[in-house]
Every structure is written in C-alpha cells, then in structure tokens.
Short mmCIF file of C-alpha atoms in Angstrom, two decimals:
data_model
loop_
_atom_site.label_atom_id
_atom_site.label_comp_id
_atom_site.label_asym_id
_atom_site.label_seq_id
_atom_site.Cartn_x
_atom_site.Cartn_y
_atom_site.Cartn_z
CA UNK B 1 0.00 0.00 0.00
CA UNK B 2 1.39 3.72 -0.75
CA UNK B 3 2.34 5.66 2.08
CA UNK B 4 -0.45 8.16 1.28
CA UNK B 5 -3.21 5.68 0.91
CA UNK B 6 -1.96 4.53 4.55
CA UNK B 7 -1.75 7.91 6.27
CA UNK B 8 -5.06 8.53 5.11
CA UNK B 9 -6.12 4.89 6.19
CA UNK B 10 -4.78 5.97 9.96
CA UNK B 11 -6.67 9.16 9.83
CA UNK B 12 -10.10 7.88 8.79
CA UNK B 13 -10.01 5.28 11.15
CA UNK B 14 -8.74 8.00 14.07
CA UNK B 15 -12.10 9.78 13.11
CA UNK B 16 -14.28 7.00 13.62
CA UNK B 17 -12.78 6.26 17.03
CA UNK B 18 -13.61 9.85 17.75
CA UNK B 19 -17.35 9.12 16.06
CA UNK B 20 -18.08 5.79 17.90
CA UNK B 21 -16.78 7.54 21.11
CA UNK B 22 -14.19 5.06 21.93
CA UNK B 23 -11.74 7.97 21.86
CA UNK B 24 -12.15 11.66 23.55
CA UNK B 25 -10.34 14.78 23.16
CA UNK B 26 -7.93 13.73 26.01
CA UNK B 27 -6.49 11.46 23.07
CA UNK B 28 -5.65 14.10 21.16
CA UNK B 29 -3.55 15.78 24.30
CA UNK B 30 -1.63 13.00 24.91
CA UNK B 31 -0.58 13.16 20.80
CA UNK B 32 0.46 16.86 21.86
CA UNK B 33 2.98 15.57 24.31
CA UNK B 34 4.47 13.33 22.21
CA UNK B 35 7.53 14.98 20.45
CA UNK B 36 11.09 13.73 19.11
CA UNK B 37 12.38 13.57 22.39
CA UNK B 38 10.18 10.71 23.16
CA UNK B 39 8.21 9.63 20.23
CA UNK B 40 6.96 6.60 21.77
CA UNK B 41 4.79 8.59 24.98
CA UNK B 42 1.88 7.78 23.43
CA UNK B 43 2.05 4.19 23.01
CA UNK B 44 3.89 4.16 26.65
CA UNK B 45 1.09 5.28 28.14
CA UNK B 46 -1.71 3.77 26.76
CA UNK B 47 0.20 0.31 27.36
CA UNK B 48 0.75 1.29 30.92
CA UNK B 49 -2.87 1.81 31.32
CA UNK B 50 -3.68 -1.82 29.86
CA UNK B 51 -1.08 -3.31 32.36
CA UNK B 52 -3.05 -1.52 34.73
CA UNK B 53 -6.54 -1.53 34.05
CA UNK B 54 -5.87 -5.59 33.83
CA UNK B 55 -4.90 -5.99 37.49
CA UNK B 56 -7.59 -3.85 37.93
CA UNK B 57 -9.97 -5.73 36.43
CA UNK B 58 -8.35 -9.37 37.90
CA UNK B 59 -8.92 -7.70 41.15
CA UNK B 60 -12.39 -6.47 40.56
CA UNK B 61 -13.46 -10.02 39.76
CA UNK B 62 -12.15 -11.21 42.94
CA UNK B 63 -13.64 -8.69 45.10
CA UNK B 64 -17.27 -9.56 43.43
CA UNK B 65 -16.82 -12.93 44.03
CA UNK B 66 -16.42 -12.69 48.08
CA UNK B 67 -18.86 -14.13 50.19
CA UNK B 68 -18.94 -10.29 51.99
CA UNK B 69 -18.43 -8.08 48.99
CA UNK B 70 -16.86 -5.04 49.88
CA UNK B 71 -17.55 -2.20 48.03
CA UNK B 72 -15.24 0.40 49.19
CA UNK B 73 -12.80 -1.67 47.96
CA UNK B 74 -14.58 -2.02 44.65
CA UNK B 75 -15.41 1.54 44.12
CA UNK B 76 -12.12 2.34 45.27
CA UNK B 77 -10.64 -0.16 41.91
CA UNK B 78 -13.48 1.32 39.58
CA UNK B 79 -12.60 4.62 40.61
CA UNK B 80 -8.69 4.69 39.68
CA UNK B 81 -9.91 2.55 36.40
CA UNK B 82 -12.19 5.46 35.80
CA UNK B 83 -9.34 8.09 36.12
CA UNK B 84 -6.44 5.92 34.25
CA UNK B 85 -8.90 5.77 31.10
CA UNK B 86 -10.57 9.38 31.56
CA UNK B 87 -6.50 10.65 31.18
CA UNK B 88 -5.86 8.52 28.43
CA UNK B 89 -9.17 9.70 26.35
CA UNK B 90 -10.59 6.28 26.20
CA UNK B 91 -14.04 7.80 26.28
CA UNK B 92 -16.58 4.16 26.57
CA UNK B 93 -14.20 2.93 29.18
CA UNK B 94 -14.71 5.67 31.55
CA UNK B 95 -18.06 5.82 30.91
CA UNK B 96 -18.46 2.30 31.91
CA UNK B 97 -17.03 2.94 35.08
CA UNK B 98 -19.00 5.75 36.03
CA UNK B 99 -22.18 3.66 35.83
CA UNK B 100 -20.23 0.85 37.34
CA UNK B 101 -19.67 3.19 40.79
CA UNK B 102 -23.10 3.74 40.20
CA UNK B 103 -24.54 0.27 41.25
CA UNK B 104 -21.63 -0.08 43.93
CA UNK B 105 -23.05 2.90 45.38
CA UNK B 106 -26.26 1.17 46.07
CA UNK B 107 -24.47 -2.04 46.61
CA UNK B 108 -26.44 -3.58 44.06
CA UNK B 109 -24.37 -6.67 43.36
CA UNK B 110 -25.91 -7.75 40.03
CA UNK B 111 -25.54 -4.21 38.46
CA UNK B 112 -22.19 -4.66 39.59
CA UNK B 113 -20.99 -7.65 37.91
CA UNK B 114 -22.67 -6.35 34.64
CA UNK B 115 -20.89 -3.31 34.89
CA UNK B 116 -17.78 -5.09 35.55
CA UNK B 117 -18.56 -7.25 32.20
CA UNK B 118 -18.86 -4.00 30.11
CA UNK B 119 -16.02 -2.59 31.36
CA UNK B 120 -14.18 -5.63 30.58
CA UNK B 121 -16.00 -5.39 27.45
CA UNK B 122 -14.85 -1.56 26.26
CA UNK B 123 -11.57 -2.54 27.76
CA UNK B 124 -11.15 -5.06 25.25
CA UNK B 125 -13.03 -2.81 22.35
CA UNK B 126 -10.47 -0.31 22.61
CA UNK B 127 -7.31 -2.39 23.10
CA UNK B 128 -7.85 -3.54 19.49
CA UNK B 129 -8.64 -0.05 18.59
CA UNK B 130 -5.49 0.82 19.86
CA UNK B 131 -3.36 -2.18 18.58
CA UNK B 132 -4.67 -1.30 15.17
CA UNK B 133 -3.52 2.59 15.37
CA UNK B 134 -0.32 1.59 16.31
CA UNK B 135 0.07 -0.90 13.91
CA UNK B 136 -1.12 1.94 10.58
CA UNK B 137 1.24 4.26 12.19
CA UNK B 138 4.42 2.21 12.18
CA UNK B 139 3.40 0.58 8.50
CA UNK B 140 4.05 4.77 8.60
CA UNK B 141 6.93 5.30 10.09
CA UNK B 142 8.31 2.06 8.29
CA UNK B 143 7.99 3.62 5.12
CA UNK B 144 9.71 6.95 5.93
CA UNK B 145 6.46 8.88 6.54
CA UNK B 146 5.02 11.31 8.82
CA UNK B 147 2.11 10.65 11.01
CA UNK B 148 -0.92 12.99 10.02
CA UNK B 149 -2.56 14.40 13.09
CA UNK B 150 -6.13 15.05 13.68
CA UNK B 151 -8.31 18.27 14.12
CA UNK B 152 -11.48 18.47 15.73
CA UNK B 153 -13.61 21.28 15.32
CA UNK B 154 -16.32 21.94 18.29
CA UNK Q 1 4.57 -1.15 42.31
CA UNK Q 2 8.49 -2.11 43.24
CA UNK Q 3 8.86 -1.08 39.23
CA UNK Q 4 7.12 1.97 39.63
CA UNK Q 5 9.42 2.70 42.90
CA UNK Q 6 12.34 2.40 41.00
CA UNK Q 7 11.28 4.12 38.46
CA UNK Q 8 10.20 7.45 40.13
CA UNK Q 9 14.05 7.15 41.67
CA UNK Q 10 15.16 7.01 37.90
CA UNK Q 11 13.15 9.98 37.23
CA UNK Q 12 14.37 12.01 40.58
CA UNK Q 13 17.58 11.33 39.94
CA UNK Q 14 17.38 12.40 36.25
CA UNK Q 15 15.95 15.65 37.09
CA UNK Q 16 18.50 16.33 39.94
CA UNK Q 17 21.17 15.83 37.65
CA UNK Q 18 19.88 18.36 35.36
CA UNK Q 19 19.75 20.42 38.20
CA UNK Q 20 23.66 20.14 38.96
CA UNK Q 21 24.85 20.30 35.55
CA UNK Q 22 22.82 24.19 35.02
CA UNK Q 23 22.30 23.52 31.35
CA UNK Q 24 21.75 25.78 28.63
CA UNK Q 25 18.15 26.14 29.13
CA UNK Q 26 16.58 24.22 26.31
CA UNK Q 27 14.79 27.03 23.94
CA UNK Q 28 11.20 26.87 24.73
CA UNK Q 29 8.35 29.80 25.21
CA UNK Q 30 8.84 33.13 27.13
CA UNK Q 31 7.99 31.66 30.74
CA UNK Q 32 11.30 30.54 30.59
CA UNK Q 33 13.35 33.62 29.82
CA UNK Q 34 14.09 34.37 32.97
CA UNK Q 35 16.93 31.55 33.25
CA UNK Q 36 15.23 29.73 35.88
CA UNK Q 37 14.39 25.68 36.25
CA UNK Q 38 11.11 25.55 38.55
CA UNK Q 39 11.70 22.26 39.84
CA UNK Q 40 7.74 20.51 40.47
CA UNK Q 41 7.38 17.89 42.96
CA UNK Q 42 3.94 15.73 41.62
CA UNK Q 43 2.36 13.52 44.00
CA UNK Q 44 0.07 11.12 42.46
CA UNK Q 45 -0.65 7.43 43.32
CA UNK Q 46 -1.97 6.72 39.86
CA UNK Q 47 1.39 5.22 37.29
CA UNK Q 48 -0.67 6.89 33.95
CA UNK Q 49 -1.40 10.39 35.81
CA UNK Q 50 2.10 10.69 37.15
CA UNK Q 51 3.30 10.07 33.67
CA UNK Q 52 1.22 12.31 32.15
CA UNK Q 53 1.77 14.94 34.33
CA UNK Q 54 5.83 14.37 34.28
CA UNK Q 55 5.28 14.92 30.59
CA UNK Q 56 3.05 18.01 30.44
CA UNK Q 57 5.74 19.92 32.92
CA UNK Q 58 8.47 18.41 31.05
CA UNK Q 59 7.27 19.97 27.94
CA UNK Q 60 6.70 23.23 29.53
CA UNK Q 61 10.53 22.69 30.59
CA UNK Q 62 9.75 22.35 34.19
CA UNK Q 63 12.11 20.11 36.18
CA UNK Q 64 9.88 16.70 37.81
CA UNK Q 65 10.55 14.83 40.63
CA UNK Q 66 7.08 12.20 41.00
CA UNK Q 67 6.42 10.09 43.90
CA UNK Q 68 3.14 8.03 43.90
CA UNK Q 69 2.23 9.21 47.58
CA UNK Q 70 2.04 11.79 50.70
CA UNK Q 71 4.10 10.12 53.01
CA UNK Q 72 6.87 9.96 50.01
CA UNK Q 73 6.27 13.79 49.20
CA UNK Q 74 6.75 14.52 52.92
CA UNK Q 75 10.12 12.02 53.03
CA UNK Q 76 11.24 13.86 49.73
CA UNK Q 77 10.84 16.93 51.35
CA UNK Q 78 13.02 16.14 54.55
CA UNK Q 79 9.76 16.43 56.98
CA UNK Q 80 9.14 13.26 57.75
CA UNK Q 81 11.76 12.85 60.46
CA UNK Q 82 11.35 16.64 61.20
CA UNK Q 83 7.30 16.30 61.76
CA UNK Q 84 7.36 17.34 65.42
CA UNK Q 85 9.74 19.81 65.67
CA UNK Q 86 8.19 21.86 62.13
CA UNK Q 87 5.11 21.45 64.04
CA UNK Q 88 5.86 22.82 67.38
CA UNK Q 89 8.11 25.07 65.77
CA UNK Q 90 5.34 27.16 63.59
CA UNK Q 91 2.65 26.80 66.25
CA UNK Q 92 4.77 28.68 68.80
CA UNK Q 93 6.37 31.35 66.30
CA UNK Q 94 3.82 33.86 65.16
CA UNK Q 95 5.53 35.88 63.19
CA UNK Q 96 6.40 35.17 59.54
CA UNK Q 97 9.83 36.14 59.28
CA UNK Q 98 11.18 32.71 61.62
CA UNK Q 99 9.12 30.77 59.91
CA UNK Q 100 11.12 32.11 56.79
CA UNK Q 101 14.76 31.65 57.89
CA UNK Q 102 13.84 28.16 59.32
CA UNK Q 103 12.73 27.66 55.46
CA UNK Q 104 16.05 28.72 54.47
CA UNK Q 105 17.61 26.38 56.91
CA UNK Q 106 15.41 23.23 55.73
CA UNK Q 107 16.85 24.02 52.38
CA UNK Q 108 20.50 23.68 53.45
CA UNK Q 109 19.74 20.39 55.61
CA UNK Q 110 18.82 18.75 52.14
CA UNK Q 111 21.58 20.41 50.29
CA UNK Q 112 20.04 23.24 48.58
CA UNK Q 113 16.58 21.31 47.82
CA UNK Q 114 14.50 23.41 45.95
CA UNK Q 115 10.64 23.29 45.09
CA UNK Q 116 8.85 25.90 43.44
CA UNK Q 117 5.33 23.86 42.88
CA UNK Q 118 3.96 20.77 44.59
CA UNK Q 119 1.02 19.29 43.15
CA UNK Q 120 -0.59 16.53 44.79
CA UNK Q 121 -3.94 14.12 43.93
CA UNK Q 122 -6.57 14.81 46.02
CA UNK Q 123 -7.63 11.06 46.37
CA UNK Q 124 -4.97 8.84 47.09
CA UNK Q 125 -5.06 5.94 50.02
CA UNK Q 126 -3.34 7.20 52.83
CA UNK Q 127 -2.62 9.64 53.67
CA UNK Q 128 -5.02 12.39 51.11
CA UNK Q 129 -3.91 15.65 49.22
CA UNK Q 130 -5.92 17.76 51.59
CA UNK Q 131 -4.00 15.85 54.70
CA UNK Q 132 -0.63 16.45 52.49
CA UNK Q 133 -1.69 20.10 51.86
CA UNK Q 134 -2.18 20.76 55.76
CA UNK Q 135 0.93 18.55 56.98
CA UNK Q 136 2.94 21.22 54.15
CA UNK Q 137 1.31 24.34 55.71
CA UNK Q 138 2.02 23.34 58.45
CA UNK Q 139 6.03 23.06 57.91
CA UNK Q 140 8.93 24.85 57.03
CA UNK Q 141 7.65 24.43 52.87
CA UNK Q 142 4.98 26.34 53.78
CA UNK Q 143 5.88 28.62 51.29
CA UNK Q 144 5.57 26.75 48.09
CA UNK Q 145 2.12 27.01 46.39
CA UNK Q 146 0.17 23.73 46.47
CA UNK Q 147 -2.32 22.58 44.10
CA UNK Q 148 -4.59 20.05 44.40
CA UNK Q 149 -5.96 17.99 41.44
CA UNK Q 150 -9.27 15.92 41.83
CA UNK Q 151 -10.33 13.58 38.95
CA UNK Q 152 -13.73 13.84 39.92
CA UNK Q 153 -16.16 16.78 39.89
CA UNK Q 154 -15.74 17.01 43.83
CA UNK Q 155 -18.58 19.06 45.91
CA UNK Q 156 -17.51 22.43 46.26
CA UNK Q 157 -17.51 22.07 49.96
CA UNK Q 158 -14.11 19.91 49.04
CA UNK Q 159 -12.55 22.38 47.04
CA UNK Q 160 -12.82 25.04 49.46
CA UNK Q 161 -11.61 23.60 51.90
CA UNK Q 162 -8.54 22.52 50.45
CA UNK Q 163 -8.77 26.21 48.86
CA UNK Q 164 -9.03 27.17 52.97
CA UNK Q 165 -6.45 25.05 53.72
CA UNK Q 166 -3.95 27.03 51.71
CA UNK Q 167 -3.91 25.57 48.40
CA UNK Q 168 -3.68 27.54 45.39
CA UNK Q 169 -6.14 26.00 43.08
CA UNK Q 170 -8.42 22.77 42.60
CA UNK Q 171 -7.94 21.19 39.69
CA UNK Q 172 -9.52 19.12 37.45
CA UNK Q 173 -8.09 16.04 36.17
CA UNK Q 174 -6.59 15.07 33.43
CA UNK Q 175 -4.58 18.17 32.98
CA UNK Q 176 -4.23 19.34 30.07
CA UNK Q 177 -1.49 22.20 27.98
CA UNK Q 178 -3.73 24.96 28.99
CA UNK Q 179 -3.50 24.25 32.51
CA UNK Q 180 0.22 24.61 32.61
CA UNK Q 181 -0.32 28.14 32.06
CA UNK Q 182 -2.03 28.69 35.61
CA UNK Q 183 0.69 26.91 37.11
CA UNK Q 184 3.24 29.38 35.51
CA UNK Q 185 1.48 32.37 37.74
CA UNK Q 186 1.97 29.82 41.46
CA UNK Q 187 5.63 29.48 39.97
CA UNK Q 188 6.51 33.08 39.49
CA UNK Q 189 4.42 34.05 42.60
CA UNK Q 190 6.52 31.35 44.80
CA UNK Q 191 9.52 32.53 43.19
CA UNK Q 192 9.31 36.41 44.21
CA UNK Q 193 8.52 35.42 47.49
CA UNK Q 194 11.85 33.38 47.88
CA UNK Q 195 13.44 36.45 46.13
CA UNK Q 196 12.59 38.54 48.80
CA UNK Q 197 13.22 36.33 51.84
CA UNK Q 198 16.80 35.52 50.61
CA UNK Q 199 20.90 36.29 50.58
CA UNK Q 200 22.90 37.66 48.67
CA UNK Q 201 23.88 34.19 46.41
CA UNK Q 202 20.52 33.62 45.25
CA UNK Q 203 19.92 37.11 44.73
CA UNK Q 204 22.80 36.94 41.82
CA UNK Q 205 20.93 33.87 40.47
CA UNK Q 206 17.06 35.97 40.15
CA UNK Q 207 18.75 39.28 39.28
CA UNK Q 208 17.07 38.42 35.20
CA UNK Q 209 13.67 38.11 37.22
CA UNK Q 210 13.73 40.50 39.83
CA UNK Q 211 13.83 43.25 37.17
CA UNK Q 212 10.46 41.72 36.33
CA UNK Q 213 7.84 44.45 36.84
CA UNK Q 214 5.08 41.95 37.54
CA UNK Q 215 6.34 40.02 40.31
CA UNK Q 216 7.06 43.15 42.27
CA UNK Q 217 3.01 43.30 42.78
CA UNK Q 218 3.06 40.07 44.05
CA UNK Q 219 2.89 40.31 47.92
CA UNK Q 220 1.46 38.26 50.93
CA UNK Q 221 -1.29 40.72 50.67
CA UNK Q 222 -2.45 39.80 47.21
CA UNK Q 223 -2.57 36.04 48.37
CA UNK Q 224 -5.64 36.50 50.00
CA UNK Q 225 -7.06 38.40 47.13
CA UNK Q 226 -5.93 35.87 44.29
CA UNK Q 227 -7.83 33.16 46.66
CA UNK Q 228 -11.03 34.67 46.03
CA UNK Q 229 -10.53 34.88 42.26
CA UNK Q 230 -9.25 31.06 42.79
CA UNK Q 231 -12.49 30.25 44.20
CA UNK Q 232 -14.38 31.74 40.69
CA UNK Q 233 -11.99 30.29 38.65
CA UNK Q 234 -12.45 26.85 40.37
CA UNK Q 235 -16.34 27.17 39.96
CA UNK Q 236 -15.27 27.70 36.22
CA UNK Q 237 -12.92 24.74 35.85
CA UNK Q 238 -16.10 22.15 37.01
CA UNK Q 239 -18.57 24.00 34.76
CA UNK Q 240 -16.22 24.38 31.80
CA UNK Q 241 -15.81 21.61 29.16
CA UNK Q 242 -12.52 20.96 28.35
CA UNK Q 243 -11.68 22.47 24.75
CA UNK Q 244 -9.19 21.83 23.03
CA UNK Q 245 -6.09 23.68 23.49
CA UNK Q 246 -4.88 24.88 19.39
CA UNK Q 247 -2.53 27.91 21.16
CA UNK Q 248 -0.11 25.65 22.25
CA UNK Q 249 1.24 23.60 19.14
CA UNK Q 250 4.10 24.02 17.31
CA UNK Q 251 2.89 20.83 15.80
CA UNK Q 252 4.99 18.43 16.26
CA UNK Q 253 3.70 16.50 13.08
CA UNK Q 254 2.71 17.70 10.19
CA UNK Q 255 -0.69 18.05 9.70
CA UNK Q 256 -3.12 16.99 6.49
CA UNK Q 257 -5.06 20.01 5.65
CA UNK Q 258 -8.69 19.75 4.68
CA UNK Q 259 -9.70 17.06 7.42
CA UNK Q 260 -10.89 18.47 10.03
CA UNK Q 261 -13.47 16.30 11.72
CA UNK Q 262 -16.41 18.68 12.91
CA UNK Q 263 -18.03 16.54 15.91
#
C-alpha cells in the first residue's frame, strides 16, 4: 500500500474512534505531548494503562466474588480505572465505570458484575482499537512517513 | 509497584542531575526567559497520571521529581523525620519572618533542595492531598504554592476547603497544555517570594527576574485576594468543558489540511 493511501487509512479510522466515542479529546492531548524527544509517549502510556486496568480488572473479579463483597474496595478499583482511562481519552471505558460506581453505590451486586462485564467489554473494544492505530502508524513510520494528526472542530 | 518505585528514583535522579549540571536552558516559550528551572514535585498514586503529568511539565521545561504518595512527598521533602519539631516550631512562632529563615535552613539540611510547585492528587489511600496540603502548611515548605488535582467533579464544599487550607487551586483532572499556564502564575508568585526572603547568592541567580515588573506586585497581601478569584476560577474549571487547546502547538507532526473532523 502507498504511504499516502496509509496515512489517510490511519486518519479515517482515528475519526471514527472519535465518532463511535471510543476515543475523547484527552487522546488528542496525549498526541500533543508526544515529540522527538520521546516519540513513543503515546504508546507508553496507553500500554501502561492496559497493564493496569488488567490488574484492575483481575482484582475487581475477585472482590465480586467474596462471600462479603466489599464495596469500598470495589469503588475504590473502579474509581482509579475510571481516572487511568478518563487521562488517556478512552471515552466508553470511563463511561463504563461511572455507571459501574453507580450500582456499587447502592451495593447492588448484580448491576455490579454487569458493569464489571462491560467494562471488561470496552476494555477489550479499545485495546484492538489501539493495537490497530499503532500498527497503521508504524506501517508509517516504516515507510519513511510522517504521522498525520487530527483536528477536531467543536 | 516495586517497578514503579524504582522508576520514580530514575526519574528524581534524572531531574536532579539536570539540576547540577545548570544547562543551557533548552529554547522553549517566554515563561522561561528568565533563566530559571522551577523544579515541580507531583504527587500522584496513579502510574498513567504521574506520567502524564511528568510529561506536560516536562514539555513546559519544568524540572519533575514524582512520587506516587504523601508520606513519600513529605520524606522527599526532609519532613518526615522533622514532623514534630516543624510542628511545634510554627505553632509557637507567630511571626512570619522565623518561619522564613527556618525555610532557608530546611533548604541547606537537604543540600540546597529546591521546590517551586507541589502538586498533589486529592484522592490517594493514605494519607489524602488535603491531609498532604495541611501537613505542608504546616512546615517549614509552607511557602511553596500547592495545588490540588481531583479527577472527579468534587462538591464544592471539598474544594474550598482545600482552597481554605492554603492551596492555590483545585484542579480538574486530566490536565491538560492549557492548565500549565495557571501553574506558571503559582511558579513566578513562589519565586518572588523566595526572592525577597533571601541572601545575597541567590539574589545573583534571580537578578534576570527581579527586574520583572510583575512580580514586584506580588505580595502576601495579594494572596488573599488571588484566593477569592481562585475560588471563581475553580467554579469555572467544574462547569467548563474541556476544549481543546490549538494555542499551544508548534505541531509536532505535520498536519493533512482539509480534514478536520467537525463533531
């Protein structure tokens, strides 16, 4: 494939990200940062926040599964998985875990382990998301080009 | 987390040696004319905040030392040893001048330590960034401007009071470019008020700023004042929705015209 017919392959499918909602304007700060000096930050980050949102999630489905579920403990999980993907930009993920605190507010167990599956769900969703961005922008990089960036208008 | 440990040493240690070798100051926008490294300490328990935020003040050519909690800030700082005796020492001094050398003399214990900024998460287990923000009032750093950052749209009842408690502003996580630019005001307030308080070697250093107009204005007075526009400007952060920032790039890619996305 040409380099152009890539680059514009990487910025379509940025757009749609932004359409479906999987990806916010936090994204598009965290492409901001990212400059010569360190032109891996983005893909640093967002794999630190899969390392992370996995315990999270491994933890989560141990802390449902208690005879005595404890929800402070749970909220207190959703709550950093709810900032790690709110800083990132991944927009359905967060979202997920705002109605997930939701149900642990009113220790509703069942809403709970739904939540937890749709978080797991989005989680998953936008990994692949991510795996493929990375993947169109080093078929990019690979053949000497640029990586286009994205402007939203409001 | 024993990763994460080592690797906020790796990042302290890179930042300190910045510090000794006083490089040419890397060319970056006007806040930096002056010739100065503000030097931000960033307490956040969260791995993906503390990175972010070691990049946002690393782009704004800030110096970053991150520790993931309050009891770290407060062992970074050289108070945790000290508690007691900061404690007993500002609660029977009333005026403000002792409590100014005996910042002076913290500095030298830790070998010429120097924050400008500390900004801490408000929620974090443990100890909190309101319990951080009163444990630093209440010590020899009282001096430094604190902000707080919140991920959440706390009650306002929060904000205050960590507003009350002496911070300088709430705000809202994730930070973003147009933030920094706040941050530059707590620097170049905390900054005068060091200037003033100081000998004759650090004088030599600031002589660039102290011919700043600006700062002169800048008093213990004013504090209170600037609190009240804080507390405005805080109501503004919750209700605002976070734009994006186009001032700020100097893209660092090059961009395809004609496809902008209009959501």
């Amino acid at each position: 494939m040409e380099l152009v017919q890539i680059q514009r392959s990487l910025v379509d499918y940025t757009k749609s990200l932004f359409m479906e909602g999987f990806l916010d304007a936090q994204f598009l700060q965290l492409q901001q940062l990212q400059d010569d000096s360190n032109p891996d930050f983005v893909f640093e980050v967002v794999s630190l926040f899969f390392e992370d949102s996995e315990k999270l999630l491994n933890e989560l489905i141990i802390a449902l599964d208690q005879p005595n579920v404890d929800f402070k403990k749970i909220d207190s999980h959703v709550h950093q998985l709810k900032g790690s993907s709110s800083s990132i930009g991944a927009q359905r993920v967060k979202n997920a875990c705002i109605a997930f605190r939701n149900y642990c507010d009113v220790q509703n167990i069942e809403g709970c382990l739904t939540c937890l599956q749709q978080v797991k769900q989005e989680c998953y969703l936008v990994k692949n998301k991510f795996e493929t961005l990375f993947r169109l922008e080093q078929q990019i990089m690979a053949s000497g080009g640029s990586v286009p960036t994205i402007e939203l208008g409001f | 987390m024993e990763l994460m440990k080592s690797s906020d040493n790796i990042i302290q240690d890179r930042t300190q040696q910045q510090h000794k070798q006083e490089p040419e100051m890397q060319a970056q926008e006007g806040q930096q004319e002056q010739g100065h490294h503000f030097h931000v300490l960033a307490v956040d328990d969260s791995v993906i905040d503390r990175k972010l935020l070691e990049k946002l003040l690393k782009v704004s050519s800030y110096q970053v030392t991150c520790v993931d909690s309050g009891d770290k800030a407060l062992e970074y700082l050289g108070l945790l040893n000290n508690l007691d005796s900061d404690s007993t020492a500002s609660s029977s001094s009333s005026s403000s001048s002792s409590s100014n050398s005996s910042s002076c003399s913290q500095s030298s214990q830790r070998e010429g330590l120097k924050v400008n900024l500390i900004m801490t998460d408000f929620c974090m287990p443990g100890m909190s960034g309101y319990d951080l923000l009163k444990r630093l009032k209440g010590s020899s750093w009282k001096d430094v401007p604190v902000v707080v950052m919140s991920s959440e749209n706390v009650p306002s009842r929060i904000s205050i009071r960590c507003l009350e408690g002496g911070a300088e502003e709430f705000m809202l996580k994730p930070l973003q470019l147009s933030d920094l630019e706040k941050i530059e005001a707590y620097l170049l307030k905390s900054l005068h008020l060091s200037c003033t308080n100081i000998d004759k070697d650090d004088d030599d250093n600031n002589a660039d700023h102290n011919s700043d107009n600006n700062n002169d204005k800048v008093v213990n007075n004013d504090s209170n004042i600037d609190k009240g526009n804080n507390s405005t400007s805080m109501n503004n952060n919750f209700s605002k929705r976070k734009a994006l920032s186009s001032e700020d790039t100097e893209s660092r890619r090059p961009k395809i015209k004609g496809l902008a996305v209009a959501i």
